XYZ file of C-alpha atoms in Angstrom:
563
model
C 190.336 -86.584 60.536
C 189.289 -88.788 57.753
C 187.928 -87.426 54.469
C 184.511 -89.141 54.916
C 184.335 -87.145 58.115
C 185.472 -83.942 57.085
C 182.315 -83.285 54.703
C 180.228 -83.946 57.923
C 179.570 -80.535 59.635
C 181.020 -81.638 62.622
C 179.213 -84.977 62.655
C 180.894 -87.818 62.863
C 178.995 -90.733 61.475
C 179.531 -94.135 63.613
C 178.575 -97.667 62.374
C 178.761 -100.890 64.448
C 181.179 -103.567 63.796
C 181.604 -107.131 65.483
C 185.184 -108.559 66.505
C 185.938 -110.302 63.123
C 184.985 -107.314 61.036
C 187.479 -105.338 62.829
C 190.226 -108.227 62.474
C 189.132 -107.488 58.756
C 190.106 -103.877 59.286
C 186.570 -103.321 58.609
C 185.807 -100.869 61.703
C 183.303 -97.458 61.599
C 186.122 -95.901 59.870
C 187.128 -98.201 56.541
C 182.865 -98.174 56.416
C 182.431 -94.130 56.592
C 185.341 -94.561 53.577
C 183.376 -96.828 51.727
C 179.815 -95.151 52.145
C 181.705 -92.100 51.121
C 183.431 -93.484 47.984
C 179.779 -95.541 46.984
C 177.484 -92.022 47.441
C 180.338 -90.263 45.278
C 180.129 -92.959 42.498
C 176.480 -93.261 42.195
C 176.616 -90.855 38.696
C 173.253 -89.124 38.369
C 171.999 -90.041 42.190
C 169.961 -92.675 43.633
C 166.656 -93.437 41.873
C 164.023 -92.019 43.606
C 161.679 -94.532 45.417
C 158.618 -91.775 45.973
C 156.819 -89.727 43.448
C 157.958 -85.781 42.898
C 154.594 -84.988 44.084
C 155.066 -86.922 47.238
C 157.655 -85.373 48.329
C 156.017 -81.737 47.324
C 152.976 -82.151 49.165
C 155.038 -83.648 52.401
C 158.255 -81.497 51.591
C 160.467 -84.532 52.186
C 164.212 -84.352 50.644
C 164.965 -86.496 47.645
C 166.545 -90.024 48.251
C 169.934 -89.386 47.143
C 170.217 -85.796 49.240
C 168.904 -87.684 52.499
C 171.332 -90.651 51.811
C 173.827 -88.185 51.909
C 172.719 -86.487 54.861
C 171.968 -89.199 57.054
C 175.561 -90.491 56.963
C 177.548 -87.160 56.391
C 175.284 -84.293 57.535
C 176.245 -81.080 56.824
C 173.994 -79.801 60.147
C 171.878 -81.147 62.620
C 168.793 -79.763 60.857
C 169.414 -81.874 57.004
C 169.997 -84.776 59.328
C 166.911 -84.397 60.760
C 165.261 -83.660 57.679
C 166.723 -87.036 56.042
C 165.777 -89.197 59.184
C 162.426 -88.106 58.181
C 162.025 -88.576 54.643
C 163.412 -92.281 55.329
C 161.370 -93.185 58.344
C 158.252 -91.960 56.221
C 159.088 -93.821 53.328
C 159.905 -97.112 55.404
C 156.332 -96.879 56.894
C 154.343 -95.477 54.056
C 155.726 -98.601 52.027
C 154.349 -100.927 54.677
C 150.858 -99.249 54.805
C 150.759 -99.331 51.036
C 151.382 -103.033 51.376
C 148.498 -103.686 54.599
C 146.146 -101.096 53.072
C 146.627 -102.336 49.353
C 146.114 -106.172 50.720
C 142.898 -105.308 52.758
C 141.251 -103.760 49.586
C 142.543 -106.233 47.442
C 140.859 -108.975 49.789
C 137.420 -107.178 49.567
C 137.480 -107.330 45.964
C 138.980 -111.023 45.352
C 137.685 -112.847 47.908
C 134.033 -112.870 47.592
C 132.385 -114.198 51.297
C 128.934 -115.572 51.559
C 126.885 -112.225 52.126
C 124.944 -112.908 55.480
C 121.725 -111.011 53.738
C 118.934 -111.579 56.374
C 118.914 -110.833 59.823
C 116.313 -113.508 61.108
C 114.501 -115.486 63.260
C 117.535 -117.167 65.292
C 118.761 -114.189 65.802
C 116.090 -111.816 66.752
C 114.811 -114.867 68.699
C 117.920 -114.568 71.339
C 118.036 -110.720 70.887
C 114.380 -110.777 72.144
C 114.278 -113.522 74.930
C 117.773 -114.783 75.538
C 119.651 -112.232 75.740
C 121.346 -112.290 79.782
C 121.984 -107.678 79.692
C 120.856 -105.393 77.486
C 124.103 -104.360 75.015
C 126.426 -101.468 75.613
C 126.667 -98.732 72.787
C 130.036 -100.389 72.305
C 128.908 -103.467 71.488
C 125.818 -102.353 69.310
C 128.179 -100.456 67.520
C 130.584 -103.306 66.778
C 127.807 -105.318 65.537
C 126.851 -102.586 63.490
C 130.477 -103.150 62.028
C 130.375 -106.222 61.214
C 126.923 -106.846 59.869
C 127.612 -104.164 57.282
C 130.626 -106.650 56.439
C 129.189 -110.132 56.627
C 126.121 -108.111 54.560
C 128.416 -107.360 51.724
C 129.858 -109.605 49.146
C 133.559 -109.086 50.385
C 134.930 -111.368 52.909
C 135.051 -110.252 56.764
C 138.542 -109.824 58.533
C 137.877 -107.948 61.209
C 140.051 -107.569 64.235
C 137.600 -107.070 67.724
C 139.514 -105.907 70.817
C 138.227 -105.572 73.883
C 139.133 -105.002 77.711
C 138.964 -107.744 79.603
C 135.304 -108.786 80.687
C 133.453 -105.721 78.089
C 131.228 -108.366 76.692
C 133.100 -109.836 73.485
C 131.956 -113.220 73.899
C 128.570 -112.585 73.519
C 129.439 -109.919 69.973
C 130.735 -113.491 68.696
C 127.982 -115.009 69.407
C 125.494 -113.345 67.660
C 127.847 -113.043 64.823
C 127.300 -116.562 64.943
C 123.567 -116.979 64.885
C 123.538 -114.380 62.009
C 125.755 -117.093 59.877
C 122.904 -119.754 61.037
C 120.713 -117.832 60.143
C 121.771 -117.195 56.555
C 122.285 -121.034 56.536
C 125.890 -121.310 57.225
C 127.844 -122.886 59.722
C 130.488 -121.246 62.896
C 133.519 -122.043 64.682
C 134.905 -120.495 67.547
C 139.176 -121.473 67.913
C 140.682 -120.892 71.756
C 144.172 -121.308 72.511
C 143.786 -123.597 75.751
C 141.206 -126.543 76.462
C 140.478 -124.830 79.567
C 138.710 -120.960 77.502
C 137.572 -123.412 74.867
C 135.628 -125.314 77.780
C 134.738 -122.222 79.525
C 133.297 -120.714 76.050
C 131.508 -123.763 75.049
C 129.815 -123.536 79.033
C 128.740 -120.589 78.245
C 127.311 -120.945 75.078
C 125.821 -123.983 75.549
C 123.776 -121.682 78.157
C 122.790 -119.056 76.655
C 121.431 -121.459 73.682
C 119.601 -124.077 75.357
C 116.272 -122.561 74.889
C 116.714 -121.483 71.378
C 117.466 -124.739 69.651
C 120.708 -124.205 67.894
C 123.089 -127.081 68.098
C 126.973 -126.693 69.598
C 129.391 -128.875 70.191
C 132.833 -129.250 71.805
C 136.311 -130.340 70.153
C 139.735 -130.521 72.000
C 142.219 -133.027 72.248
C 140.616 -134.439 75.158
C 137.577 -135.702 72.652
C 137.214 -139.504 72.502
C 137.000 -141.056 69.657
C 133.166 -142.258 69.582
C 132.804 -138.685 70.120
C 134.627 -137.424 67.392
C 132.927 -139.921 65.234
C 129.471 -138.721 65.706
C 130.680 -135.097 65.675
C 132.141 -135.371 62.499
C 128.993 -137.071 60.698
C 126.713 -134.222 62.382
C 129.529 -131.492 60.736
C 129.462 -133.206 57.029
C 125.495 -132.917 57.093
C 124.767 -130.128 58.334
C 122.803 -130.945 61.668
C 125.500 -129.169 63.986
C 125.746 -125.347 63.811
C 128.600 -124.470 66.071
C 131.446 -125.597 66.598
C 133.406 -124.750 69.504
C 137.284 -125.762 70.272
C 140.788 -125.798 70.102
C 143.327 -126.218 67.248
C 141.568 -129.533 67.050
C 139.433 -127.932 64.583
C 142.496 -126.979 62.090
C 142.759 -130.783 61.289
C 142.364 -131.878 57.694
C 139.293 -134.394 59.154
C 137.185 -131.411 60.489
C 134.945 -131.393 57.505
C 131.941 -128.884 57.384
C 129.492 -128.932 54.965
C 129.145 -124.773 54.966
C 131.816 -122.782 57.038
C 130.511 -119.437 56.418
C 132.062 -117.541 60.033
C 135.677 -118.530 61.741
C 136.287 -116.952 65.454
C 139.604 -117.149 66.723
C 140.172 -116.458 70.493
C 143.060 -114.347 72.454
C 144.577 -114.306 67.927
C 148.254 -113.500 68.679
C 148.640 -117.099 70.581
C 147.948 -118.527 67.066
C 150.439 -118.542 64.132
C 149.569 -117.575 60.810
C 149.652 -120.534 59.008
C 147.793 -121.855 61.651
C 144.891 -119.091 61.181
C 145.101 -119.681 57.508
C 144.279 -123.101 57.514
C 140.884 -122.281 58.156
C 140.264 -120.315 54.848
C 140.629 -123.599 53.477
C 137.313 -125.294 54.928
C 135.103 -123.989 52.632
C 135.451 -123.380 49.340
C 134.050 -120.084 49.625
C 136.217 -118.658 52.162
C 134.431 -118.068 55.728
C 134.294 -114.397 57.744
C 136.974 -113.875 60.040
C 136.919 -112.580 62.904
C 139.627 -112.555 65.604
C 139.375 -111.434 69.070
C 141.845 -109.741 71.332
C 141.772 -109.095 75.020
C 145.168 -107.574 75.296
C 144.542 -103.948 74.088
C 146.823 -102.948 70.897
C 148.431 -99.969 71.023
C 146.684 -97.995 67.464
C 150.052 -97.442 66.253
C 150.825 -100.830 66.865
C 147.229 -102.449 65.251
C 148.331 -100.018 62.204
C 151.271 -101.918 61.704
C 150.686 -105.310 62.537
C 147.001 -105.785 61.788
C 146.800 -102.538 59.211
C 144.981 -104.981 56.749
C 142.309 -106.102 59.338
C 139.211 -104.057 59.765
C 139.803 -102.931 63.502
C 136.342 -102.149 66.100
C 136.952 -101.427 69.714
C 134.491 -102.747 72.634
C 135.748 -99.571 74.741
C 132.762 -99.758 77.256
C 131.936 -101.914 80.217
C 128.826 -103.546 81.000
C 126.339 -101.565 83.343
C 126.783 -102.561 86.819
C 130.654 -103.281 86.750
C 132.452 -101.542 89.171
C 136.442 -100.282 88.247
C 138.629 -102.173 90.295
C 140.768 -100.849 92.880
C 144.207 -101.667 93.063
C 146.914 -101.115 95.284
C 150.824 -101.231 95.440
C 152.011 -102.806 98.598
C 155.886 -103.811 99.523
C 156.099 -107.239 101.162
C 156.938 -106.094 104.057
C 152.999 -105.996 104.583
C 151.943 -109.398 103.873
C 150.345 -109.935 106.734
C 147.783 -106.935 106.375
C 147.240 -108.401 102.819
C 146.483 -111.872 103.721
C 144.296 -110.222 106.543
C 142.142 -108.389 103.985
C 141.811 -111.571 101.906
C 140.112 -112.465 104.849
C 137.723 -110.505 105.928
C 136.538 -110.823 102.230
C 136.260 -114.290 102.148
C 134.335 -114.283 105.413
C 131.985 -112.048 102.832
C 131.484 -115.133 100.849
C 133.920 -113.961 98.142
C 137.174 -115.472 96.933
C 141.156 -114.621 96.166
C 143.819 -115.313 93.481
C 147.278 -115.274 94.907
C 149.625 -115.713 91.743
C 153.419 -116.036 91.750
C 156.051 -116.066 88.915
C 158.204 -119.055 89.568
C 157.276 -122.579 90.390
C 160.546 -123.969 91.897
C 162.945 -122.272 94.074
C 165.931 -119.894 91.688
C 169.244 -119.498 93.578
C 169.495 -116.239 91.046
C 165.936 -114.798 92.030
C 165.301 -113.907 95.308
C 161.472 -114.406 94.995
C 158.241 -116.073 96.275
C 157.840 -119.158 94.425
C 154.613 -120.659 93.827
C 154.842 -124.368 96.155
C 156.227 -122.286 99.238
C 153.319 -119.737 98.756
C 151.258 -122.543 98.943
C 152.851 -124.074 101.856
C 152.636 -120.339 103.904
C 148.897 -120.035 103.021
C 148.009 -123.443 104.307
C 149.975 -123.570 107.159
C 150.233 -119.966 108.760
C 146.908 -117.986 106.968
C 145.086 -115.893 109.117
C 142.073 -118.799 109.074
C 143.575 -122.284 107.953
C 139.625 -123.436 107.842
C 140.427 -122.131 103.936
C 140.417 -124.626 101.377
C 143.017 -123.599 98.682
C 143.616 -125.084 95.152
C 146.857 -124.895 93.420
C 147.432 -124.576 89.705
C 150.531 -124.657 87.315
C 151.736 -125.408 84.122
C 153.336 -128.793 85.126
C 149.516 -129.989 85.867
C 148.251 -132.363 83.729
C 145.167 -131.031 82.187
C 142.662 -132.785 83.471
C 144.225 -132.261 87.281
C 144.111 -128.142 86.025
C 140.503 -128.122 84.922
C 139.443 -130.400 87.915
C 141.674 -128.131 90.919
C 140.103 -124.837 88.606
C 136.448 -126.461 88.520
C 136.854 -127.151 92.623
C 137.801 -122.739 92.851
C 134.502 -122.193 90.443
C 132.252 -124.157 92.640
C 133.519 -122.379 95.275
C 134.381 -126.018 97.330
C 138.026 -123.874 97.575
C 138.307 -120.106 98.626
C 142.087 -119.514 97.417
C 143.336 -119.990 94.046
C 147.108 -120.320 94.208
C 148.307 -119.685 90.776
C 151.277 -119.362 87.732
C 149.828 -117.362 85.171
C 148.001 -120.319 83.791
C 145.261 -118.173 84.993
C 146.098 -115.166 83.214
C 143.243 -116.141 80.487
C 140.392 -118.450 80.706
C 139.118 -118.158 84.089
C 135.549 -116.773 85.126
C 134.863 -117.044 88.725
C 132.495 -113.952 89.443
C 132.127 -114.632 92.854
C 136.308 -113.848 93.013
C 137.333 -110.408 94.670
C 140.713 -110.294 95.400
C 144.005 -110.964 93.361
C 147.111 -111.000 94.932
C 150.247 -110.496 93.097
C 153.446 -112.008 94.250
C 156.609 -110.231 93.265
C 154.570 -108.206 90.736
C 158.150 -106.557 89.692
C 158.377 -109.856 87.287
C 155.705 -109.301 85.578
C 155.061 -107.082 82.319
C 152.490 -104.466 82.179
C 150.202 -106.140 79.971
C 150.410 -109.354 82.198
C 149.707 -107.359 85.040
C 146.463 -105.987 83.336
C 145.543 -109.321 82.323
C 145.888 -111.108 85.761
C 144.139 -108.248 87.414
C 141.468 -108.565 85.069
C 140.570 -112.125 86.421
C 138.457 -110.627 89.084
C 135.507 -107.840 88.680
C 133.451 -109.811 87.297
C 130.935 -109.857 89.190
C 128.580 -107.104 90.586
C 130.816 -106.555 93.754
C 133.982 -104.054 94.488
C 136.972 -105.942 93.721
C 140.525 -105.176 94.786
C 143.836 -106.097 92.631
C 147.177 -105.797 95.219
C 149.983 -105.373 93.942
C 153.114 -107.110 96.054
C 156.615 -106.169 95.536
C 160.632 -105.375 97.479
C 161.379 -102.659 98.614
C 164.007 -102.182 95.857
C 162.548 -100.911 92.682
C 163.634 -100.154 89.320
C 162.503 -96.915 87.350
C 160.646 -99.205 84.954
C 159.156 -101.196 87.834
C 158.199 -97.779 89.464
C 156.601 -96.419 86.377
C 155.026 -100.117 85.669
C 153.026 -100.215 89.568
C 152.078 -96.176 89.100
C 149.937 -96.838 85.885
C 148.445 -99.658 87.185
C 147.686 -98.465 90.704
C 146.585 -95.263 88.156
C 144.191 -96.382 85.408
C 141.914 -99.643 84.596
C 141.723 -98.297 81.165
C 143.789 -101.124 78.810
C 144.423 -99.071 76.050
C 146.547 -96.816 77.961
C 147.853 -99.486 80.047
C 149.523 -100.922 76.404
C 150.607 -97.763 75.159
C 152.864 -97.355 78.273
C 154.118 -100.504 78.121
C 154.828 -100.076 74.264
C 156.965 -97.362 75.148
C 158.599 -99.456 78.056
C 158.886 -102.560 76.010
C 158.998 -101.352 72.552
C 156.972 -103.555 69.807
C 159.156 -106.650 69.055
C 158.302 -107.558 73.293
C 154.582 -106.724 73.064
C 152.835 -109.333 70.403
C 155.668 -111.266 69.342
C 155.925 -109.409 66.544
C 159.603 -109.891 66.096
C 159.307 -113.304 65.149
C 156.702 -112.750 62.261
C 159.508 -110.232 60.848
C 156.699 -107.618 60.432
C 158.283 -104.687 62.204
C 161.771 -105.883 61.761
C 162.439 -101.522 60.990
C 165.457 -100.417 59.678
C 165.179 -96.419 60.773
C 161.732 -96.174 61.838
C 160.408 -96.301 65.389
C 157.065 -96.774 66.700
C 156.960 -95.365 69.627
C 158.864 -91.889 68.843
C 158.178 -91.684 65.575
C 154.114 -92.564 65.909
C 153.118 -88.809 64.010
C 155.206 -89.933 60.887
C 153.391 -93.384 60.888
C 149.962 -92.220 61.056
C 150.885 -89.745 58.005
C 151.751 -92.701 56.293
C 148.780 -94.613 56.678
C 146.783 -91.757 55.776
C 149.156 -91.184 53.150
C 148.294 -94.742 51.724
C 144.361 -94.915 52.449
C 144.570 -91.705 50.508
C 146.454 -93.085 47.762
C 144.875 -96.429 47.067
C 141.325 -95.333 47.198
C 141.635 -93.215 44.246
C 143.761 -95.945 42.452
C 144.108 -99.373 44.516
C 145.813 -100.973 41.354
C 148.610 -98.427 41.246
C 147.769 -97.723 37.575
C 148.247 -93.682 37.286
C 150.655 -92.533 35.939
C 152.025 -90.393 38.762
C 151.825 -93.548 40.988
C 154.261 -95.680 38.514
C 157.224 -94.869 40.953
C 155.227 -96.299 43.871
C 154.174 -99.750 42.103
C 157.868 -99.789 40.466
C 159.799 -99.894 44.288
C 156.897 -102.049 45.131
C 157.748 -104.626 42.698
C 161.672 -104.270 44.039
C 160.988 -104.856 47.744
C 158.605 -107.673 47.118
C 161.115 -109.062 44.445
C 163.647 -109.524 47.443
C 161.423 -110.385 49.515
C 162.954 -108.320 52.223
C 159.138 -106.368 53.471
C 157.084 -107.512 55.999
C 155.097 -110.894 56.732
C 151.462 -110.665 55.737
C 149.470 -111.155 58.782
C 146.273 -113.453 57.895
């Protein structure tokens, strides 16, 4: 054997290589050599990257021993142990750097304290409001008063299960920002929830006197115009819309609250654009539907303020859903029947839009074709929406399904956000095996919204993978979304779930989120800990920390900032 390998206690270290380092003679061997030779002429050791009485209190091994270990261990154990010290630093490094920002924020960026809670507000609470609130949502609003009440800017991540009443916690963030005598925006990623929130709002305020208005890309000009003089002085309130509103002509004379809709669809230098329409920066808060796994929302959004809507509104009932094989389409499109002759509607959503010689599935335009021709009661009227609509055919076909003038909605998964049709029972998925876990929760989450039992079936082949298996059990299983995303984290792994690869932030070298989830909360509390009792890194015994700080950030090899 090779000398690097004969230190190793019967563990061979092995590193990957491509093609043209090996025609380098640069294969796992000539690299054990040279990690061998480098760890042997580092005189003294490594310098340390934590503090002595870091590694006391969480009896991790120094750097240089767990260097050592991790590519020549002497025993399964010390490579254990030096996995461990370097996941833990790896994380506790990127909670210094979320937790460190989040206080920082709080203490440089001073927001416009919302200091009264008045008569807008308690107006609506008192005569406008549609249900009384859940303990959820008084709770949340709790959360955020005590922020907008402070002299620290808000950034405050809200997540909430589909249809738990989010909308309306924006909302009254809202009218507590008119009240104090500031301005709101709310920012959706499609025309189609930016109509469907401005519907709403427009409702629930008619009666109270507040002004809102609507921007997309679909505004005319005259319109824009008149909205853009009523902005500058002051006479218009809320502002509801797409990323219309990021432009540099979307003036407002006093931003004090920014809302941002379904957040991960949204890039950062998008969301940071509107910090910039005000000179004091406004609130932020931005809302999730998809649930976030909390080891996830501690790495990704660790320097947002997180609250949780985790409760329905009274009256809901849990959906029921059920994992069918095709070979039983014809019950299915029997019991999408006999609920429409209740007065209720169906989804039925596919993956594909045109036919795939390499998938053997359903696509969208024959579904369409089998439900018109051959459904149990062609009498149906059915609307069909994809991505290759133009948007005003989308919003018209979707408009025809909320008036109810069509009973089927054959969809892509254009409809996976941005659709409220209470009156909607049933959704059918086609080929559900295509679809992710979260995208499964998120489709199914389309119906229930009203006061009646509604079903979610699940359609797949016979042949399934383990994944697949695993993927129809928890959904058939649980409505609850939180656990819903931690199973899919663990099926998926983080880089699939938000996109997260491309914003680099958990681009991990050793750690792992899923398995290594006890290690990362240790390091967040680690952190929290840390930068209370000194958030400029000023101690001495913290001088280590804030000197390795300074390297990473030097290289500028850590982690995006999320805004």
């Amino acid at each position: 054997a090779d000398r690097a390998a004969r230190v190793s206690g019967g563990l061979v270290p092995m590193y990957h290589t491509t093609e043209l380092m090996k025609r380098a003679t640069l294969h796992s061997r000539a690299i054990r050599d040279l990690i061998y030779t480098l760890l042997n002429t580092v005189s003294g050791g490594l310098p340390e990257t934590l503090p002595a009485w870091i590694l006391e209190e969480r009896a991790l091994a120094p750097l240089t021993e767990s260097m050592r270990q991790i590519h020549f261990p002497e025993s399964a154990e010390k490579l254990r142990a030096a996995q461990h010290r370097l996941k833990f630093e790896e994380l506790f490094y990127i909670q210094i750097q979320l937790v460190r920002k989040n206080l920082l924020q709080k203490q440089k960026f001073q927001g416009m304290p919302f200091k009264k809670v008045g008569e807008v507000f308690m107006n609506f609470c008192n005569h406008h409001l549609p249900f009384p609130l859940t303990d959820a949502q008084k709770r949340v609003l709790k959360e955020i008063r005590a922020d907008v009440g402070s002299n620290a800017q808000m950034n405050r991540l809200l997540q909430g299960d589909v249809g738990s009443g989010k909308t309306i916690v924006a909302l009254m963030t809202m009218l507590l920002a008119v009240d104090n005598g500031c301005q709101a925006c709310l920012m959706a990623p499609t025309e189609i929830l930016a109509n469907q929130h401005y519907q709403n709002i427009s409702e629930l305020l008619k009666e109270t006197g507040v002004t809102v208005a609507l921007l997309t890309g679909s505004s005319k000009t005259k319109e824009r115009k008149m909205l853009d003089e009523q902005l500058q002085s002051g006479e218009l309130s809320i502002l509801i819309g797409t990323h219309a509103l990021l432009e540099n002509k979307v003036q407002f004379r006093n931003l004090g609250l920014a809302i941002i809709d379904e957040q991960h669809r949204f890039g950062v230098e998008q969301r940071s654009k509107l910090w910039h329409k005000n000179t004091i920066p406004p609130h932020i808060l931005v809302m999730t539907a998809t649930p976030i796994p909390r080891t996830l929302a501690m790495s990704v959004y660790g320097d947002l303020d997180v609250s949780i809507i985790d409760e329905l509104p009274p009256g809901r009932k849990p959906i029921k859903t059920l994992h069918q094989f095709e070979n039983h389409r014809a019950e299915t499109y029997e019991f999408i029947k006999k609920e429409i002759d209740k007065g209720r509607q169906a989804y039925v959503v596919y993956p594909l839009i045109e036919e795939s010689e390499a998938l053997d599935f359903k696509n969208l335009t024959e579904g369409y074709d089998y439900i018109t021709a051959s459904f149990p009661l062609p009498k149906y009227k059915v609307s069909m929406v994809h991505g290759r609509l133009k948007p005003a055919e989308k919003d018209a076909e979707m408009e025809r399904f909320l008036r109810n003038e069509t009973q089927i909605m054959v969809a892509t998964t254009v409809i996976e956000v941005g659709v409220n049709v209470p009156n909607a029972s049933v959704m059918v998925i086609e080929s559900a095996e295509r679809f992710g876990l979260s995208q499964l929760h998120q489709l199914r989450g389309r119906v229930g919204r009203g006061s009646e039992q509604s079903y979610c079936i699940l359609l797949t082949g016979n042949k399934m993978s383990n994944d697949t298996r695993t993927r129809m059990e928890t959904m058939v299983r649980t409505n609850d979304g939180f656990e819903i995303a931690e199973v899919d984290l663990k099926l998926r792994g983080p880089g699939d779930l938000m996109g997260t690869q491309q914003s680099g932030v958990l681009a991990l070298k050793i750690a792992d989120l899923v398995k290594d989830q006890d290690i990362l909360k240790a390091a967040r509390f680690q952190a929290i800990d840390l930068l209370k009792a000194d958030p400029n890194l000023e101690l001495p015994q913290n001088q280590r920390i804030a000197h390795t700080l300074y390297q990473l950030q030097r290289y500028k090899n850590l982690w995006t900032y999320i805004s």
